[in-house]
Amino acid sequence: MSRISAFIEGLCRAGAFLSAICMAAIVILIVLEILLRTFFGFSTMVSSEFSGYLLVGMVAMSLGYTLQHEAHIRITLIWGVLPLKWKNRVDIAVAAVSVAVTGFALYHSVLLVQQTYSRGMTADSISETPLWIPQTAIPVGLFLFLLQLVNFILRRVRQ
């Protein structure tokens, strides 16, 4: 494994770690909300909003790690009957298309975060969360996914 590949996989592991933190934070928020409502008749009033932000972060940050372990859903009806040589070619072609689509999504997600930040947009809720903060998880996660797609292609080319 090359240094670049190891670096990308390390970044994706860090993304998975952040994803796990998001998941734990969601659980903590929900349990806290249940306890506060049950025993004190009080609500945080932001638990569902923040849980939504954390859910987006959890999914986005785990994309690269999921690909690293080839755990994304795959339709294998045709792919499963192909010889190894053709499986690699199909994998490379699909990953190349995925690079283009992910690059497009990454570019536009960065634009979204920039616009949200420059306009000072906040959540229309009691928290008034600056929306660029939770939105930042999307381009970061897509960037990790894009790096892992390139890494995936390079691994398949070497096979």
PDB file of C-alpha atoms in Angstrom:
ATOM      1  CA  MET A   1       0.000   0.000   0.000  1.00  0.00           C
ATOM      2  CA  SER A   2       1.390   3.385  -0.946  1.00  0.00           C
ATOM      3  CA  ARG A   3       1.783   6.270   1.471  1.00  0.00           C
ATOM      4  CA  ILE A   4      -0.927   8.232  -0.310  1.00  0.00           C
ATOM      5  CA  SER A   5      -3.336   5.312  -0.062  1.00  0.00           C
ATOM      6  CA  ALA A   6      -2.522   4.867   3.629  1.00  0.00           C
ATOM      7  CA  PHE A   7      -3.032   8.603   4.193  1.00  0.00           C
ATOM      8  CA  ILE A   8      -6.432   8.549   2.451  1.00  0.00           C
ATOM      9  CA  GLU A   9      -7.498   5.521   4.458  1.00  0.00           C
ATOM     10  CA  GLY A  10      -6.362   7.256   7.650  1.00  0.00           C
ATOM     11  CA  LEU A  11      -8.454  10.303   6.769  1.00  0.00           C
ATOM     12  CA  CYS A  12     -11.443   8.062   6.119  1.00  0.00           C
ATOM     13  CA  ARG A  13     -10.941   6.332   9.471  1.00  0.00           C
ATOM     14  CA  ALA A  14     -10.944   9.778  11.092  1.00  0.00           C
ATOM     15  CA  GLY A  15     -14.189  10.516   9.241  1.00  0.00           C
ATOM     16  CA  ALA A  16     -15.656   7.264  10.565  1.00  0.00           C
ATOM     17  CA  PHE A  17     -14.579   8.252  14.077  1.00  0.00           C
ATOM     18  CA  LEU A  18     -16.342  11.614  13.686  1.00  0.00           C
ATOM     19  CA  SER A  19     -19.366   9.750  12.355  1.00  0.00           C
ATOM     20  CA  ALA A  20     -19.400   7.570  15.471  1.00  0.00           C
ATOM     21  CA  ILE A  21     -19.179  10.680  17.652  1.00  0.00           C
ATOM     22  CA  CYS A  22     -22.185  12.112  15.795  1.00  0.00           C
ATOM     23  CA  MET A  23     -24.109   8.891  16.415  1.00  0.00           C
ATOM     24  CA  ALA A  24     -23.255   8.931  20.117  1.00  0.00           C
ATOM     25  CA  ALA A  25     -24.257  12.600  20.344  1.00  0.00           C
ATOM     26  CA  ILE A  26     -27.634  11.800  18.754  1.00  0.00           C
ATOM     27  CA  VAL A  27     -28.235   9.076  21.340  1.00  0.00           C
ATOM     28  CA  ILE A  28     -27.224  11.419  24.171  1.00  0.00           C
ATOM     29  CA  LEU A  29     -29.504  14.186  22.877  1.00  0.00           C
ATOM     30  CA  ILE A  30     -32.487  11.863  22.552  1.00  0.00           C
ATOM     31  CA  VAL A  31     -31.965  10.257  25.972  1.00  0.00           C
ATOM     32  CA  LEU A  32     -31.503  13.697  27.537  1.00  0.00           C
ATOM     33  CA  GLU A  33     -34.701  14.927  25.890  1.00  0.00           C
ATOM     34  CA  ILE A  34     -36.641  11.882  27.127  1.00  0.00           C
ATOM     35  CA  LEU A  35     -35.319  12.251  30.673  1.00  0.00           C
ATOM     36  CA  LEU A  36     -35.977  15.988  30.809  1.00  0.00           C
ATOM     37  CA  ARG A  37     -39.525  15.613  29.508  1.00  0.00           C
ATOM     38  CA  THR A  38     -40.345  12.612  31.685  1.00  0.00           C
ATOM     39  CA  PHE A  39     -38.959  13.788  35.007  1.00  0.00           C
ATOM     40  CA  PHE A  40     -38.948  17.571  34.761  1.00  0.00           C
ATOM     41  CA  GLY A  41     -41.603  18.426  32.160  1.00  0.00           C
ATOM     42  CA  PHE A  42     -38.942  20.414  30.329  1.00  0.00           C
ATOM     43  CA  SER A  43     -37.605  20.233  26.777  1.00  0.00           C
ATOM     44  CA  THR A  44     -34.294  21.258  25.281  1.00  0.00           C
ATOM     45  CA  MET A  45     -36.320  22.489  22.275  1.00  0.00           C
ATOM     46  CA  VAL A  46     -33.354  21.799  20.004  1.00  0.00           C
ATOM     47  CA  SER A  47     -32.829  18.056  20.254  1.00  0.00           C
ATOM     48  CA  SER A  48     -34.642  17.174  17.028  1.00  0.00           C
ATOM     49  CA  GLU A  49     -32.932  19.998  15.126  1.00  0.00           C
ATOM     50  CA  PHE A  50     -29.462  19.106  16.364  1.00  0.00           C
ATOM     51  CA  SER A  51     -30.130  15.398  15.857  1.00  0.00           C
ATOM     52  CA  GLY A  52     -30.911  16.181  12.219  1.00  0.00           C
ATOM     53  CA  TYR A  53     -27.663  18.097  11.832  1.00  0.00           C
ATOM     54  CA  LEU A  54     -25.738  15.269  13.464  1.00  0.00           C
ATOM     55  CA  LEU A  55     -27.435  12.685  11.254  1.00  0.00           C
ATOM     56  CA  VAL A  56     -26.249  14.514   8.137  1.00  0.00           C
ATOM     57  CA  GLY A  57     -22.748  14.699   9.607  1.00  0.00           C
ATOM     58  CA  MET A  58     -22.842  11.022  10.528  1.00  0.00           C
ATOM     59  CA  VAL A  59     -23.804   9.937   7.020  1.00  0.00           C
ATOM     60  CA  ALA A  60     -21.475  12.332   5.192  1.00  0.00           C
ATOM     61  CA  MET A  61     -18.419  11.556   7.297  1.00  0.00           C
ATOM     62  CA  SER A  62     -18.838   7.800   6.916  1.00  0.00           C
ATOM     63  CA  LEU A  63     -19.040   7.683   3.098  1.00  0.00           C
ATOM     64  CA  GLY A  64     -15.306   7.268   2.502  1.00  0.00           C
ATOM     65  CA  TYR A  65     -14.852   4.669   5.232  1.00  0.00           C
ATOM     66  CA  THR A  66     -17.801   2.677   3.922  1.00  0.00           C
ATOM     67  CA  LEU A  67     -16.253   2.602   0.442  1.00  0.00           C
ATOM     68  CA  GLN A  68     -12.867   1.702   1.925  1.00  0.00           C
ATOM     69  CA  HIS A  69     -14.486  -1.480   3.239  1.00  0.00           C
ATOM     70  CA  GLU A  70     -16.607  -1.899   0.090  1.00  0.00           C
ATOM     71  CA  ALA A  71     -19.729  -1.884   2.230  1.00  0.00           C
ATOM     72  CA  HIS A  72     -21.927   0.273  -0.002  1.00  0.00           C
ATOM     73  CA  ILE A  73     -24.980  -1.424  -1.455  1.00  0.00           C
ATOM     74  CA  ARG A  74     -24.041  -3.038  -4.740  1.00  0.00           C
ATOM     75  CA  ILE A  75     -26.301  -4.544  -7.370  1.00  0.00           C
ATOM     76  CA  THR A  76     -24.528  -7.709  -8.454  1.00  0.00           C
ATOM     77  CA  LEU A  77     -26.958  -9.262 -10.915  1.00  0.00           C
ATOM     78  CA  ILE A  78     -24.619  -8.734 -13.880  1.00  0.00           C
ATOM     79  CA  TRP A  79     -21.408  -7.959 -11.992  1.00  0.00           C
ATOM     80  CA  GLY A  80     -21.565 -11.279 -10.133  1.00  0.00           C
ATOM     81  CA  VAL A  81     -21.315 -13.400 -13.283  1.00  0.00           C
ATOM     82  CA  LEU A  82     -18.423 -11.479 -14.843  1.00  0.00           C
ATOM     83  CA  PRO A  83     -14.854 -12.809 -14.804  1.00  0.00           C
ATOM     84  CA  LEU A  84     -12.451 -10.977 -12.454  1.00  0.00           C
ATOM     85  CA  LYS A  85     -10.848  -9.032 -15.322  1.00  0.00           C
ATOM     86  CA  TRP A  86     -14.228  -7.593 -16.322  1.00  0.00           C
ATOM     87  CA  LYS A  87     -15.302  -7.008 -12.724  1.00  0.00           C
ATOM     88  CA  ASN A  88     -12.292  -4.732 -12.292  1.00  0.00           C
ATOM     89  CA  ARG A  89     -13.101  -2.876 -15.511  1.00  0.00           C
ATOM     90  CA  VAL A  90     -16.721  -2.392 -14.489  1.00  0.00           C
ATOM     91  CA  ASP A  91     -15.620  -1.262 -11.010  1.00  0.00           C
ATOM     92  CA  ILE A  92     -13.219   1.271 -12.524  1.00  0.00           C
ATOM     93  CA  ALA A  93     -15.852   2.605 -14.932  1.00  0.00           C
ATOM     94  CA  VAL A  94     -18.490   2.934 -12.221  1.00  0.00           C
ATOM     95  CA  ALA A  95     -16.003   4.554  -9.842  1.00  0.00           C
ATOM     96  CA  ALA A  96     -14.926   7.008 -12.571  1.00  0.00           C
ATOM     97  CA  VAL A  97     -18.545   8.056 -13.094  1.00  0.00           C
ATOM     98  CA  SER A  98     -18.898   8.303  -9.313  1.00  0.00           C
ATOM     99  CA  VAL A  99     -15.843  10.584  -9.183  1.00  0.00           C
ATOM    100  CA  ALA A 100     -17.515  12.922 -11.683  1.00  0.00           C
ATOM    101  CA  VAL A 101     -20.848  12.927  -9.840  1.00  0.00           C
ATOM    102  CA  THR A 102     -19.197  13.321  -6.438  1.00  0.00           C
ATOM    103  CA  GLY A 103     -16.958  16.109  -7.756  1.00  0.00           C
ATOM    104  CA  PHE A 104     -20.039  17.922  -9.048  1.00  0.00           C
ATOM    105  CA  ALA A 105     -21.831  17.478  -5.712  1.00  0.00           C
ATOM    106  CA  LEU A 106     -18.712  18.553  -3.804  1.00  0.00           C
ATOM    107  CA  TYR A 107     -18.326  21.720  -5.869  1.00  0.00           C
ATOM    108  CA  HIS A 108     -21.946  22.714  -5.355  1.00  0.00           C
ATOM    109  CA  SER A 109     -21.925  21.842  -1.658  1.00  0.00           C
ATOM    110  CA  VAL A 110     -18.919  24.132  -1.177  1.00  0.00           C
ATOM    111  CA  LEU A 111     -20.828  26.884  -3.002  1.00  0.00           C
ATOM    112  CA  LEU A 112     -23.816  26.273  -0.732  1.00  0.00           C
ATOM    113  CA  VAL A 113     -21.711  26.596   2.416  1.00  0.00           C
ATOM    114  CA  GLN A 114     -20.043  29.763   1.068  1.00  0.00           C
ATOM    115  CA  GLN A 115     -23.393  31.357   0.218  1.00  0.00           C
ATOM    116  CA  THR A 116     -24.898  30.396   3.551  1.00  0.00           C
ATOM    117  CA  TYR A 117     -21.906  31.847   5.390  1.00  0.00           C
ATOM    118  CA  SER A 118     -21.747  35.069   3.367  1.00  0.00           C
ATOM    119  CA  ARG A 119     -25.483  35.690   3.815  1.00  0.00           C
ATOM    120  CA  GLY A 120     -25.310  34.981   7.536  1.00  0.00           C
ATOM    121  CA  MET A 121     -28.126  32.448   7.290  1.00  0.00           C
ATOM    122  CA  THR A 122     -29.299  30.902  10.533  1.00  0.00           C
ATOM    123  CA  ALA A 123     -31.801  28.212  11.423  1.00  0.00           C
ATOM    124  CA  ASP A 124     -35.375  29.397  11.744  1.00  0.00           C
ATOM    125  CA  SER A 125     -35.618  27.996  15.249  1.00  0.00           C
ATOM    126  CA  ILE A 126     -34.954  28.953  18.831  1.00  0.00           C
ATOM    127  CA  SER A 127     -31.271  28.009  18.474  1.00  0.00           C
ATOM    128  CA  GLU A 128     -30.650  30.236  15.447  1.00  0.00           C
ATOM    129  CA  THR A 129     -27.753  27.966  14.520  1.00  0.00           C
ATOM    130  CA  PRO A 130     -25.548  29.435  11.787  1.00  0.00           C
ATOM    131  CA  LEU A 131     -26.381  26.972   9.011  1.00  0.00           C
ATOM    132  CA  TRP A 132     -22.905  26.908   7.521  1.00  0.00           C
ATOM    133  CA  ILE A 133     -21.709  24.970  10.583  1.00  0.00           C
ATOM    134  CA  PRO A 134     -23.781  21.804  10.046  1.00  0.00           C
ATOM    135  CA  GLN A 135     -23.598  22.217   6.262  1.00  0.00           C
ATOM    136  CA  THR A 136     -19.800  21.998   6.373  1.00  0.00           C
ATOM    137  CA  ALA A 137     -20.052  18.264   7.076  1.00  0.00           C
ATOM    138  CA  ILE A 138     -21.404  17.692   3.564  1.00  0.00           C
ATOM    139  CA  PRO A 139     -18.403  18.947   1.539  1.00  0.00           C
ATOM    140  CA  VAL A 140     -15.965  17.438   4.036  1.00  0.00           C
ATOM    141  CA  GLY A 141     -17.674  14.045   3.772  1.00  0.00           C
ATOM    142  CA  LEU A 142     -17.910  14.281  -0.015  1.00  0.00           C
ATOM    143  CA  PHE A 143     -14.220  15.185  -0.188  1.00  0.00           C
ATOM    144  CA  LEU A 144     -13.307  12.094   1.847  1.00  0.00           C
ATOM    145  CA  PHE A 145     -15.556  10.009  -0.398  1.00  0.00           C
ATOM    146  CA  LEU A 146     -13.923  11.485  -3.521  1.00  0.00           C
ATOM    147  CA  LEU A 147     -10.446  10.676  -2.203  1.00  0.00           C
ATOM    148  CA  GLN A 148     -11.529   7.126  -1.415  1.00  0.00           C
ATOM    149  CA  LEU A 149     -13.054   6.742  -4.897  1.00  0.00           C
ATOM    150  CA  VAL A 150      -9.702   7.696  -6.437  1.00  0.00           C
ATOM    151  CA  ASN A 151      -7.983   5.279  -4.055  1.00  0.00           C
ATOM    152  CA  PHE A 152     -10.489   2.570  -5.067  1.00  0.00           C
ATOM    153  CA  ILE A 153      -9.726   3.150  -8.757  1.00  0.00           C
ATOM    154  CA  LEU A 154      -5.974   2.991  -8.154  1.00  0.00           C
ATOM    155  CA  ARG A 155      -6.353  -0.292  -6.238  1.00  0.00           C
ATOM    156  CA  ARG A 156      -8.424  -1.781  -9.070  1.00  0.00           C
ATOM    157  CA  VAL A 157      -5.942  -0.632 -11.721  1.00  0.00           C
ATOM    158  CA  ARG A 158      -3.135  -2.389  -9.814  1.00  0.00           C
ATOM    159  CA  GLN A 159      -5.068  -5.687  -9.733  1.00  0.00           C
TER     160      GLN A 159
END
